[in-house]
Amino acid sequence: MDFRSDFARLKGFGADPDGGWSRLAFSAADNQAHDWLLAEARAAGLGARYDAFGNAILRLEGRGPKFLIGSHLDSVQRGGAFDGAIGVLAGFSVLKQLKAEGWQGRAIEVIAFRDEEGRFGPFTGSRAMAGLHDEAALARARAADGTDLAPLMQAAGFRPANAPYDFSDVAAYLELHIEQGPVLEAAGIPLGLVTAIAGQERLALRFTGQADHAGTAPMDLRRDALAGAARFATEFRAMIRAANDPDLRGTIGVFSVAPNQGNVVPGEVRMGLELRGPDGGQLLALRGAVEQLAEAVATDEKLDLRIRRVYSDQPVPMDAGLAAAMSAAAKAEGIATCELLSGANHDAGIIGRIVPALMLFVPSVGGRSHCPEEESDPAHIEAAIRVMLRMLRQV
């Protein structure tokens, strides 16, 4: 199996001198990594091409309808080497092994999607293949560091526009990924079968009171925006815990106070709130309950409240038939599995809305990801590759 040697070579693209990997979407390192992948695929006798957006597509010929295997090669700034990359290289290993066996089954394509990490927007590569972009907005896309997407793409020979893929003859999509969390490692299980990719609801809240002198404003006459926001945050956390659902997540990740001075009663607090879970109906109901809670707290604390719905994305269930086939293959390989939710979104969350899809997770050491310390055991990755090979041979 060539996974380890391929992985060692891929790690040479975007290695940061200060630690970690910075293979940002459409950067020189990112382009070089994709060029290397295509060159290696051609050398192995596989089909290899870019689509108009720059997504790299490797192909093992066969009959249809075909299987897709995908993930991404780009990283966050000073991120880890494993996120996304293992899924692409696992798919590459599958193609090489099956070709060496004289494969006579379904056609299989491996896709390295561009910009999964969202430098220029969420899942820009897989969304381009799904034809989901507002092309005028995409042409104006700009990264947080001020880099414009269009010149980068055009310099590499690509277009900032949709590049629709023909999914009509696709049987299924598979994606192997690191868990990016602690569940599998804690359970001592080498392979997770993802049941769904969590849906998301995001709200922006603004509590407005009155900024006053901290020494002269009596406590019972204050309209303290921070006191109200803190009370809301505490009750929000209690609400999520009271649901007693291990797959439900609630996070306040943005919190700013104005005027943020030690001798001034806070006059305004802005916060960003996120809900995640596998049940879309539950998330919508919970969003409503959270809004009602915020309104009740604001009224009781004599604050004005503004709520803005920022983002809503329904859960994407994984395909039960694929999961059953993969579970049987894992059992035949002697690999223990368990089911778990993906709290993070992935390219499978885009493609899985179009064709049957299944994600596989391998454990993340310490649950770490998006950092230089990100790591997974290569033996677990190779075990997952063997399971994927067995499953593909049997369908």
XYZ file of C-alpha atoms in Angstrom:
395
model
C 0.000 0.000 0.000
C 1.441 3.374 -1.090
C -0.421 5.622 1.338
C 2.480 6.392 3.674
C 4.940 7.293 0.927
C 2.352 9.433 -0.880
C 1.478 11.164 2.388
C 5.130 11.894 3.145
C 5.543 13.519 -0.250
C 2.326 15.550 0.011
C 3.521 16.947 3.346
C 6.289 18.726 1.449
C 3.756 21.152 -0.044
C 2.980 24.070 2.238
C 5.046 23.018 5.255
C 5.390 26.089 7.482
C 8.867 26.833 8.910
C 7.231 27.731 12.224
C 5.304 24.460 12.348
C 2.161 23.129 10.730
C 1.016 23.407 7.134
C -0.307 26.440 5.271
C -1.680 25.048 2.031
C -4.224 27.813 1.510
C -6.705 27.452 -1.342
C -5.256 28.446 -4.723
C -1.924 29.414 -3.183
C 1.282 28.284 -4.863
C 1.583 25.374 -2.419
C -2.019 24.319 -3.033
C -1.597 24.448 -6.806
C 1.658 22.495 -6.582
C 0.002 19.797 -4.455
C -2.793 19.335 -6.978
C -0.356 19.303 -9.911
C 1.697 16.655 -8.099
C -1.405 14.518 -7.533
C -2.367 14.597 -11.209
C 1.180 13.796 -12.301
C 1.318 10.819 -9.924
C -2.044 9.562 -11.160
C -0.947 9.739 -14.792
C 2.269 7.925 -13.923
C 0.127 5.184 -12.357
C -1.873 4.809 -15.584
C -4.999 6.523 -14.286
C -7.067 9.226 -15.893
C -6.304 12.652 -14.430
C -7.728 16.073 -15.189
C -8.866 19.388 -13.772
C -12.374 20.691 -14.171
C -12.888 24.363 -15.025
C -12.856 25.343 -11.342
C -9.600 23.541 -10.569
C -11.003 20.489 -8.816
C -8.662 17.559 -9.530
C -10.333 14.372 -10.794
C -8.609 10.969 -11.016
C -10.317 8.097 -12.827
C -10.153 4.317 -12.932
C -12.111 3.123 -15.937
C -14.974 0.706 -15.492
C -18.654 0.248 -16.036
C -21.274 2.631 -14.666
C -22.869 3.958 -12.607
C -19.635 5.046 -10.981
C -18.447 5.566 -7.421
C -16.903 8.840 -6.267
C -14.339 9.177 -3.492
C -13.411 12.671 -2.406
C -12.014 15.165 0.057
C -9.602 18.119 -0.112
C -5.921 19.051 -0.082
C -6.122 22.658 1.149
C -5.522 23.545 4.794
C -6.108 26.386 7.192
C -3.210 28.679 8.127
C -0.707 26.643 10.174
C -3.070 23.700 10.234
C -2.381 19.988 10.256
C -1.245 17.569 7.577
C -4.105 15.052 7.908
C -7.321 17.056 7.491
C -8.730 16.318 4.022
C -5.455 15.006 2.635
C -5.936 11.488 3.962
C -9.260 11.180 2.147
C -7.792 12.136 -1.201
C -4.732 9.914 -0.785
C -6.848 7.022 0.477
C -8.906 7.268 -2.690
C -5.722 7.397 -4.759
C -4.462 4.254 -2.993
C -7.759 2.515 -3.755
C -7.480 3.330 -7.464
C -3.887 2.120 -7.711
C -4.626 -1.131 -5.880
C -7.694 -1.947 -7.951
C -5.895 -1.134 -11.190
C -3.073 -3.482 -10.189
C -5.702 -6.205 -9.665
C -7.080 -5.720 -13.177
C -10.272 -4.068 -12.016
C -13.419 -4.985 -13.969
C -16.010 -3.314 -11.721
C -17.592 0.113 -11.638
C -15.759 3.205 -12.786
C -14.328 5.071 -9.807
C -13.317 8.715 -9.658
C -11.385 10.421 -6.884
C -11.961 14.158 -6.485
C -9.748 16.627 -4.660
C -12.141 19.515 -4.090
C -10.725 23.029 -3.935
C -11.138 25.353 -0.952
C -13.011 23.086 1.425
C -11.652 25.160 4.284
C -13.530 28.230 3.076
C -10.780 30.722 2.351
C -13.074 32.255 -0.262
C -16.387 30.931 1.018
C -17.813 27.644 2.247
C -16.911 24.589 0.156
C -16.266 26.579 -2.989
C -14.954 23.584 -4.971
C -17.725 21.106 -4.237
C -20.337 23.857 -4.528
C -18.961 24.679 -7.996
C -19.372 21.026 -9.019
C -22.915 21.086 -7.659
C -23.661 24.297 -9.578
C -24.632 26.192 -6.419
C -22.642 29.417 -6.722
C -23.955 32.870 -7.387
C -21.320 33.467 -10.058
C -21.327 37.243 -9.757
C -20.663 36.963 -6.020
C -18.019 34.289 -6.604
C -16.169 36.540 -9.030
C -15.974 39.150 -6.241
C -14.907 36.695 -3.528
C -12.136 37.943 -1.266
C -10.272 36.187 1.543
C -10.001 37.628 5.039
C -6.423 38.710 4.258
C -7.633 40.796 1.305
C -6.648 38.323 -1.430
C -9.072 38.253 -4.366
C -10.092 34.858 -5.728
C -10.524 35.693 -9.410
C -6.907 36.709 -10.191
C -5.549 33.640 -8.385
C -7.801 31.288 -10.329
C -7.184 32.960 -13.656
C -3.415 32.843 -13.150
C -3.726 29.077 -12.631
C -5.908 28.645 -15.720
C -9.268 28.264 -13.945
C -12.508 30.266 -13.833
C -14.360 31.632 -10.789
C -17.636 30.114 -11.940
C -19.702 26.982 -11.539
C -18.274 23.835 -13.124
C -21.290 21.499 -13.001
C -20.505 17.808 -12.749
C -22.816 15.201 -14.285
C -24.077 13.269 -11.262
C -26.682 11.336 -13.277
C -24.486 8.230 -13.525
C -23.083 8.338 -9.979
C -24.006 5.453 -7.679
C -22.534 6.847 -4.469
C -19.980 9.139 -2.857
C -17.493 8.088 -0.151
C -15.267 10.308 1.990
C -12.667 9.229 4.523
C -11.706 11.917 7.024
C -10.117 12.385 10.402
C -12.730 12.716 13.132
C -11.395 16.091 14.372
C -12.762 15.181 17.786
C -12.094 12.812 20.707
C -14.896 10.224 20.490
C -13.245 7.391 18.542
C -9.937 7.601 20.399
C -11.711 7.608 23.768
C -13.723 4.544 22.751
C -10.691 2.735 21.316
C -12.479 2.216 17.984
C -10.437 2.586 14.760
C -13.243 3.383 12.318
C -16.400 5.445 12.617
C -19.401 5.276 10.284
C -21.016 8.703 10.109
C -24.798 8.721 10.458
C -25.347 12.327 9.427
C -23.648 15.663 9.005
C -25.124 18.014 11.544
C -27.375 20.868 10.518
C -26.581 24.373 11.693
C -28.550 27.392 12.852
C -26.700 30.646 13.561
C -28.024 33.798 15.192
C -26.540 37.242 15.792
C -27.899 38.919 18.923
C -27.508 42.489 20.150
C -28.529 43.463 23.686
C -28.720 47.239 24.083
C -29.003 48.999 27.418
C -27.587 52.315 28.548
C -23.970 53.236 29.139
C -23.633 55.129 32.419
C -20.965 56.114 34.913
C -20.057 53.003 36.893
C -19.633 55.011 40.085
C -22.843 57.019 40.030
C -25.459 54.743 38.408
C -27.386 52.886 41.158
C -27.555 49.113 40.701
C -31.345 49.006 40.645
C -31.597 51.715 37.981
C -29.077 50.321 35.530
C -29.802 48.933 32.095
C -26.656 46.774 32.021
C -26.328 45.035 28.659
C -23.561 42.740 29.883
C -25.552 41.568 32.914
C -28.440 40.629 30.640
C -26.221 38.979 28.015
C -24.379 36.969 30.665
C -27.674 35.804 32.130
C -28.839 34.763 28.677
C -25.581 32.872 28.039
C -25.938 30.929 31.282
C -29.576 30.039 30.628
C -28.819 29.139 27.004
C -26.182 26.643 28.141
C -28.622 25.163 30.652
C -31.244 24.832 27.892
C -28.897 22.849 25.667
C -27.841 20.569 28.512
C -31.447 20.008 29.570
C -32.206 18.560 26.126
C -30.049 15.585 27.196
C -29.058 14.864 23.613
C -25.386 13.920 23.133
C -25.537 14.960 19.462
C -26.868 18.458 20.150
C -24.397 21.357 20.312
C -24.922 24.956 21.367
C -22.117 27.505 21.298
C -21.734 31.231 21.862
C -18.480 31.844 20.039
C -18.642 35.604 19.466
C -19.034 38.071 22.335
C -18.188 41.769 22.311
C -18.921 44.488 24.882
C -19.199 48.232 24.290
C -17.834 50.600 25.365
C -15.693 47.963 27.152
C -14.302 50.315 29.792
C -13.829 49.514 33.458
C -15.646 52.619 34.737
C -18.659 52.468 32.383
C -21.803 50.360 32.681
C -21.885 48.267 29.474
C -24.321 49.778 27.016
C -24.243 47.095 24.328
C -23.313 43.457 23.881
C -23.173 41.624 20.568
C -22.929 37.863 20.388
C -22.863 35.146 17.777
C -24.636 31.895 18.598
C -24.660 28.532 16.845
C -26.765 25.384 17.157
C -25.808 22.044 15.603
C -27.563 18.687 15.556
C -28.789 15.814 13.366
C -32.513 16.639 13.467
C -33.560 19.611 11.345
C -36.976 19.924 12.970
C -35.426 19.891 16.420
C -32.960 22.609 15.414
C -35.694 24.897 14.099
C -37.763 24.390 17.251
C -34.727 25.033 19.420
C -33.887 28.171 17.459
C -37.357 29.459 18.269
C -36.929 28.594 21.944
C -33.579 30.379 22.044
C -35.117 33.496 20.504
C -37.909 33.414 23.086
C -35.364 33.048 25.881
C -33.401 36.058 24.626
C -36.575 38.138 24.420
C -37.629 37.164 27.946
C -34.221 38.035 29.386
C -34.135 41.354 27.535
C -37.582 42.285 28.813
C -36.730 41.353 32.393
C -33.423 43.252 32.261
C -35.047 46.294 30.573
C -32.891 45.926 27.474
C -33.597 46.333 23.794
C -32.906 43.257 21.695
C -32.209 42.668 18.051
C -31.963 39.123 16.653
C -30.733 38.374 13.157
C -30.860 34.921 11.577
C -27.458 34.572 9.966
C -27.347 31.035 8.579
C -29.515 27.953 8.340
C -28.380 24.605 6.948
C -30.325 21.379 7.249
C -28.647 18.124 8.352
C -27.459 15.724 5.661
C -28.177 12.084 6.537
C -25.711 9.501 5.309
C -26.969 6.546 3.285
C -28.005 3.561 5.410
C -27.337 1.046 2.632
C -23.785 2.262 2.156
C -23.251 2.182 5.906
C -24.473 -1.419 6.086
C -22.174 -2.458 3.242
C -19.209 -0.701 4.855
C -19.997 -2.219 8.246
C -20.042 -5.706 6.713
C -16.720 -5.031 4.973
C -15.182 -3.814 8.224
C -16.399 -6.899 10.058
C -14.863 -9.117 7.381
C -11.556 -7.245 7.832
C -11.750 -7.597 11.612
C -12.042 -3.823 12.087
C -14.279 -2.586 14.894
C -16.674 0.255 14.023
C -19.222 2.492 15.655
C -21.735 5.048 14.460
C -21.310 8.757 15.187
C -22.501 12.154 14.061
C -20.274 14.574 12.188
C -20.618 17.881 13.988
C -18.428 19.558 11.352
C -19.521 19.984 7.760
C -17.539 18.484 4.883
C -17.686 18.205 1.097
C -19.917 15.170 1.701
C -22.471 17.631 3.050
C -22.683 19.190 -0.420
C -22.428 16.049 -2.557
C -24.624 14.055 -0.163
C -27.584 16.251 -1.069
C -27.286 15.012 -4.664
C -26.281 11.333 -4.467
C -26.147 8.682 -1.709
C -23.112 9.397 0.458
C -21.167 7.970 3.368
C -18.383 9.434 5.469
C -15.852 7.365 7.391
C -13.849 8.721 10.321
C -10.528 7.601 11.741
C -9.507 8.690 15.265
C -7.761 11.989 15.871
C -5.005 11.835 18.481
C -6.169 13.906 21.423
C -9.122 15.071 19.331
C -6.858 17.770 17.863
C -7.336 19.334 14.425
C -6.709 22.595 12.556
C -3.403 22.877 14.396
C 0.173 21.650 13.882
C -0.426 18.922 16.491
C -3.145 17.298 14.355
C -2.368 13.591 13.992
C -3.927 10.223 13.202
C -2.391 6.755 13.262
C -1.408 5.699 9.713
C -2.357 2.136 10.659
C -5.943 3.295 11.210
C -5.956 5.019 7.820
C -4.610 1.917 6.100
C -7.247 -0.199 7.842
C -9.927 2.150 6.496
C -8.465 1.808 2.997
C -8.692 -1.987 3.255
C -12.321 -1.715 4.325
C -13.121 0.610 1.417
C -11.412 -1.767 -1.010
C -13.397 -4.740 0.266
C -16.652 -2.845 0.096
C -15.990 -1.671 -3.476
C -15.084 -5.174 -4.618
C -18.408 -6.462 -3.299
C -20.830 -3.893 -4.730
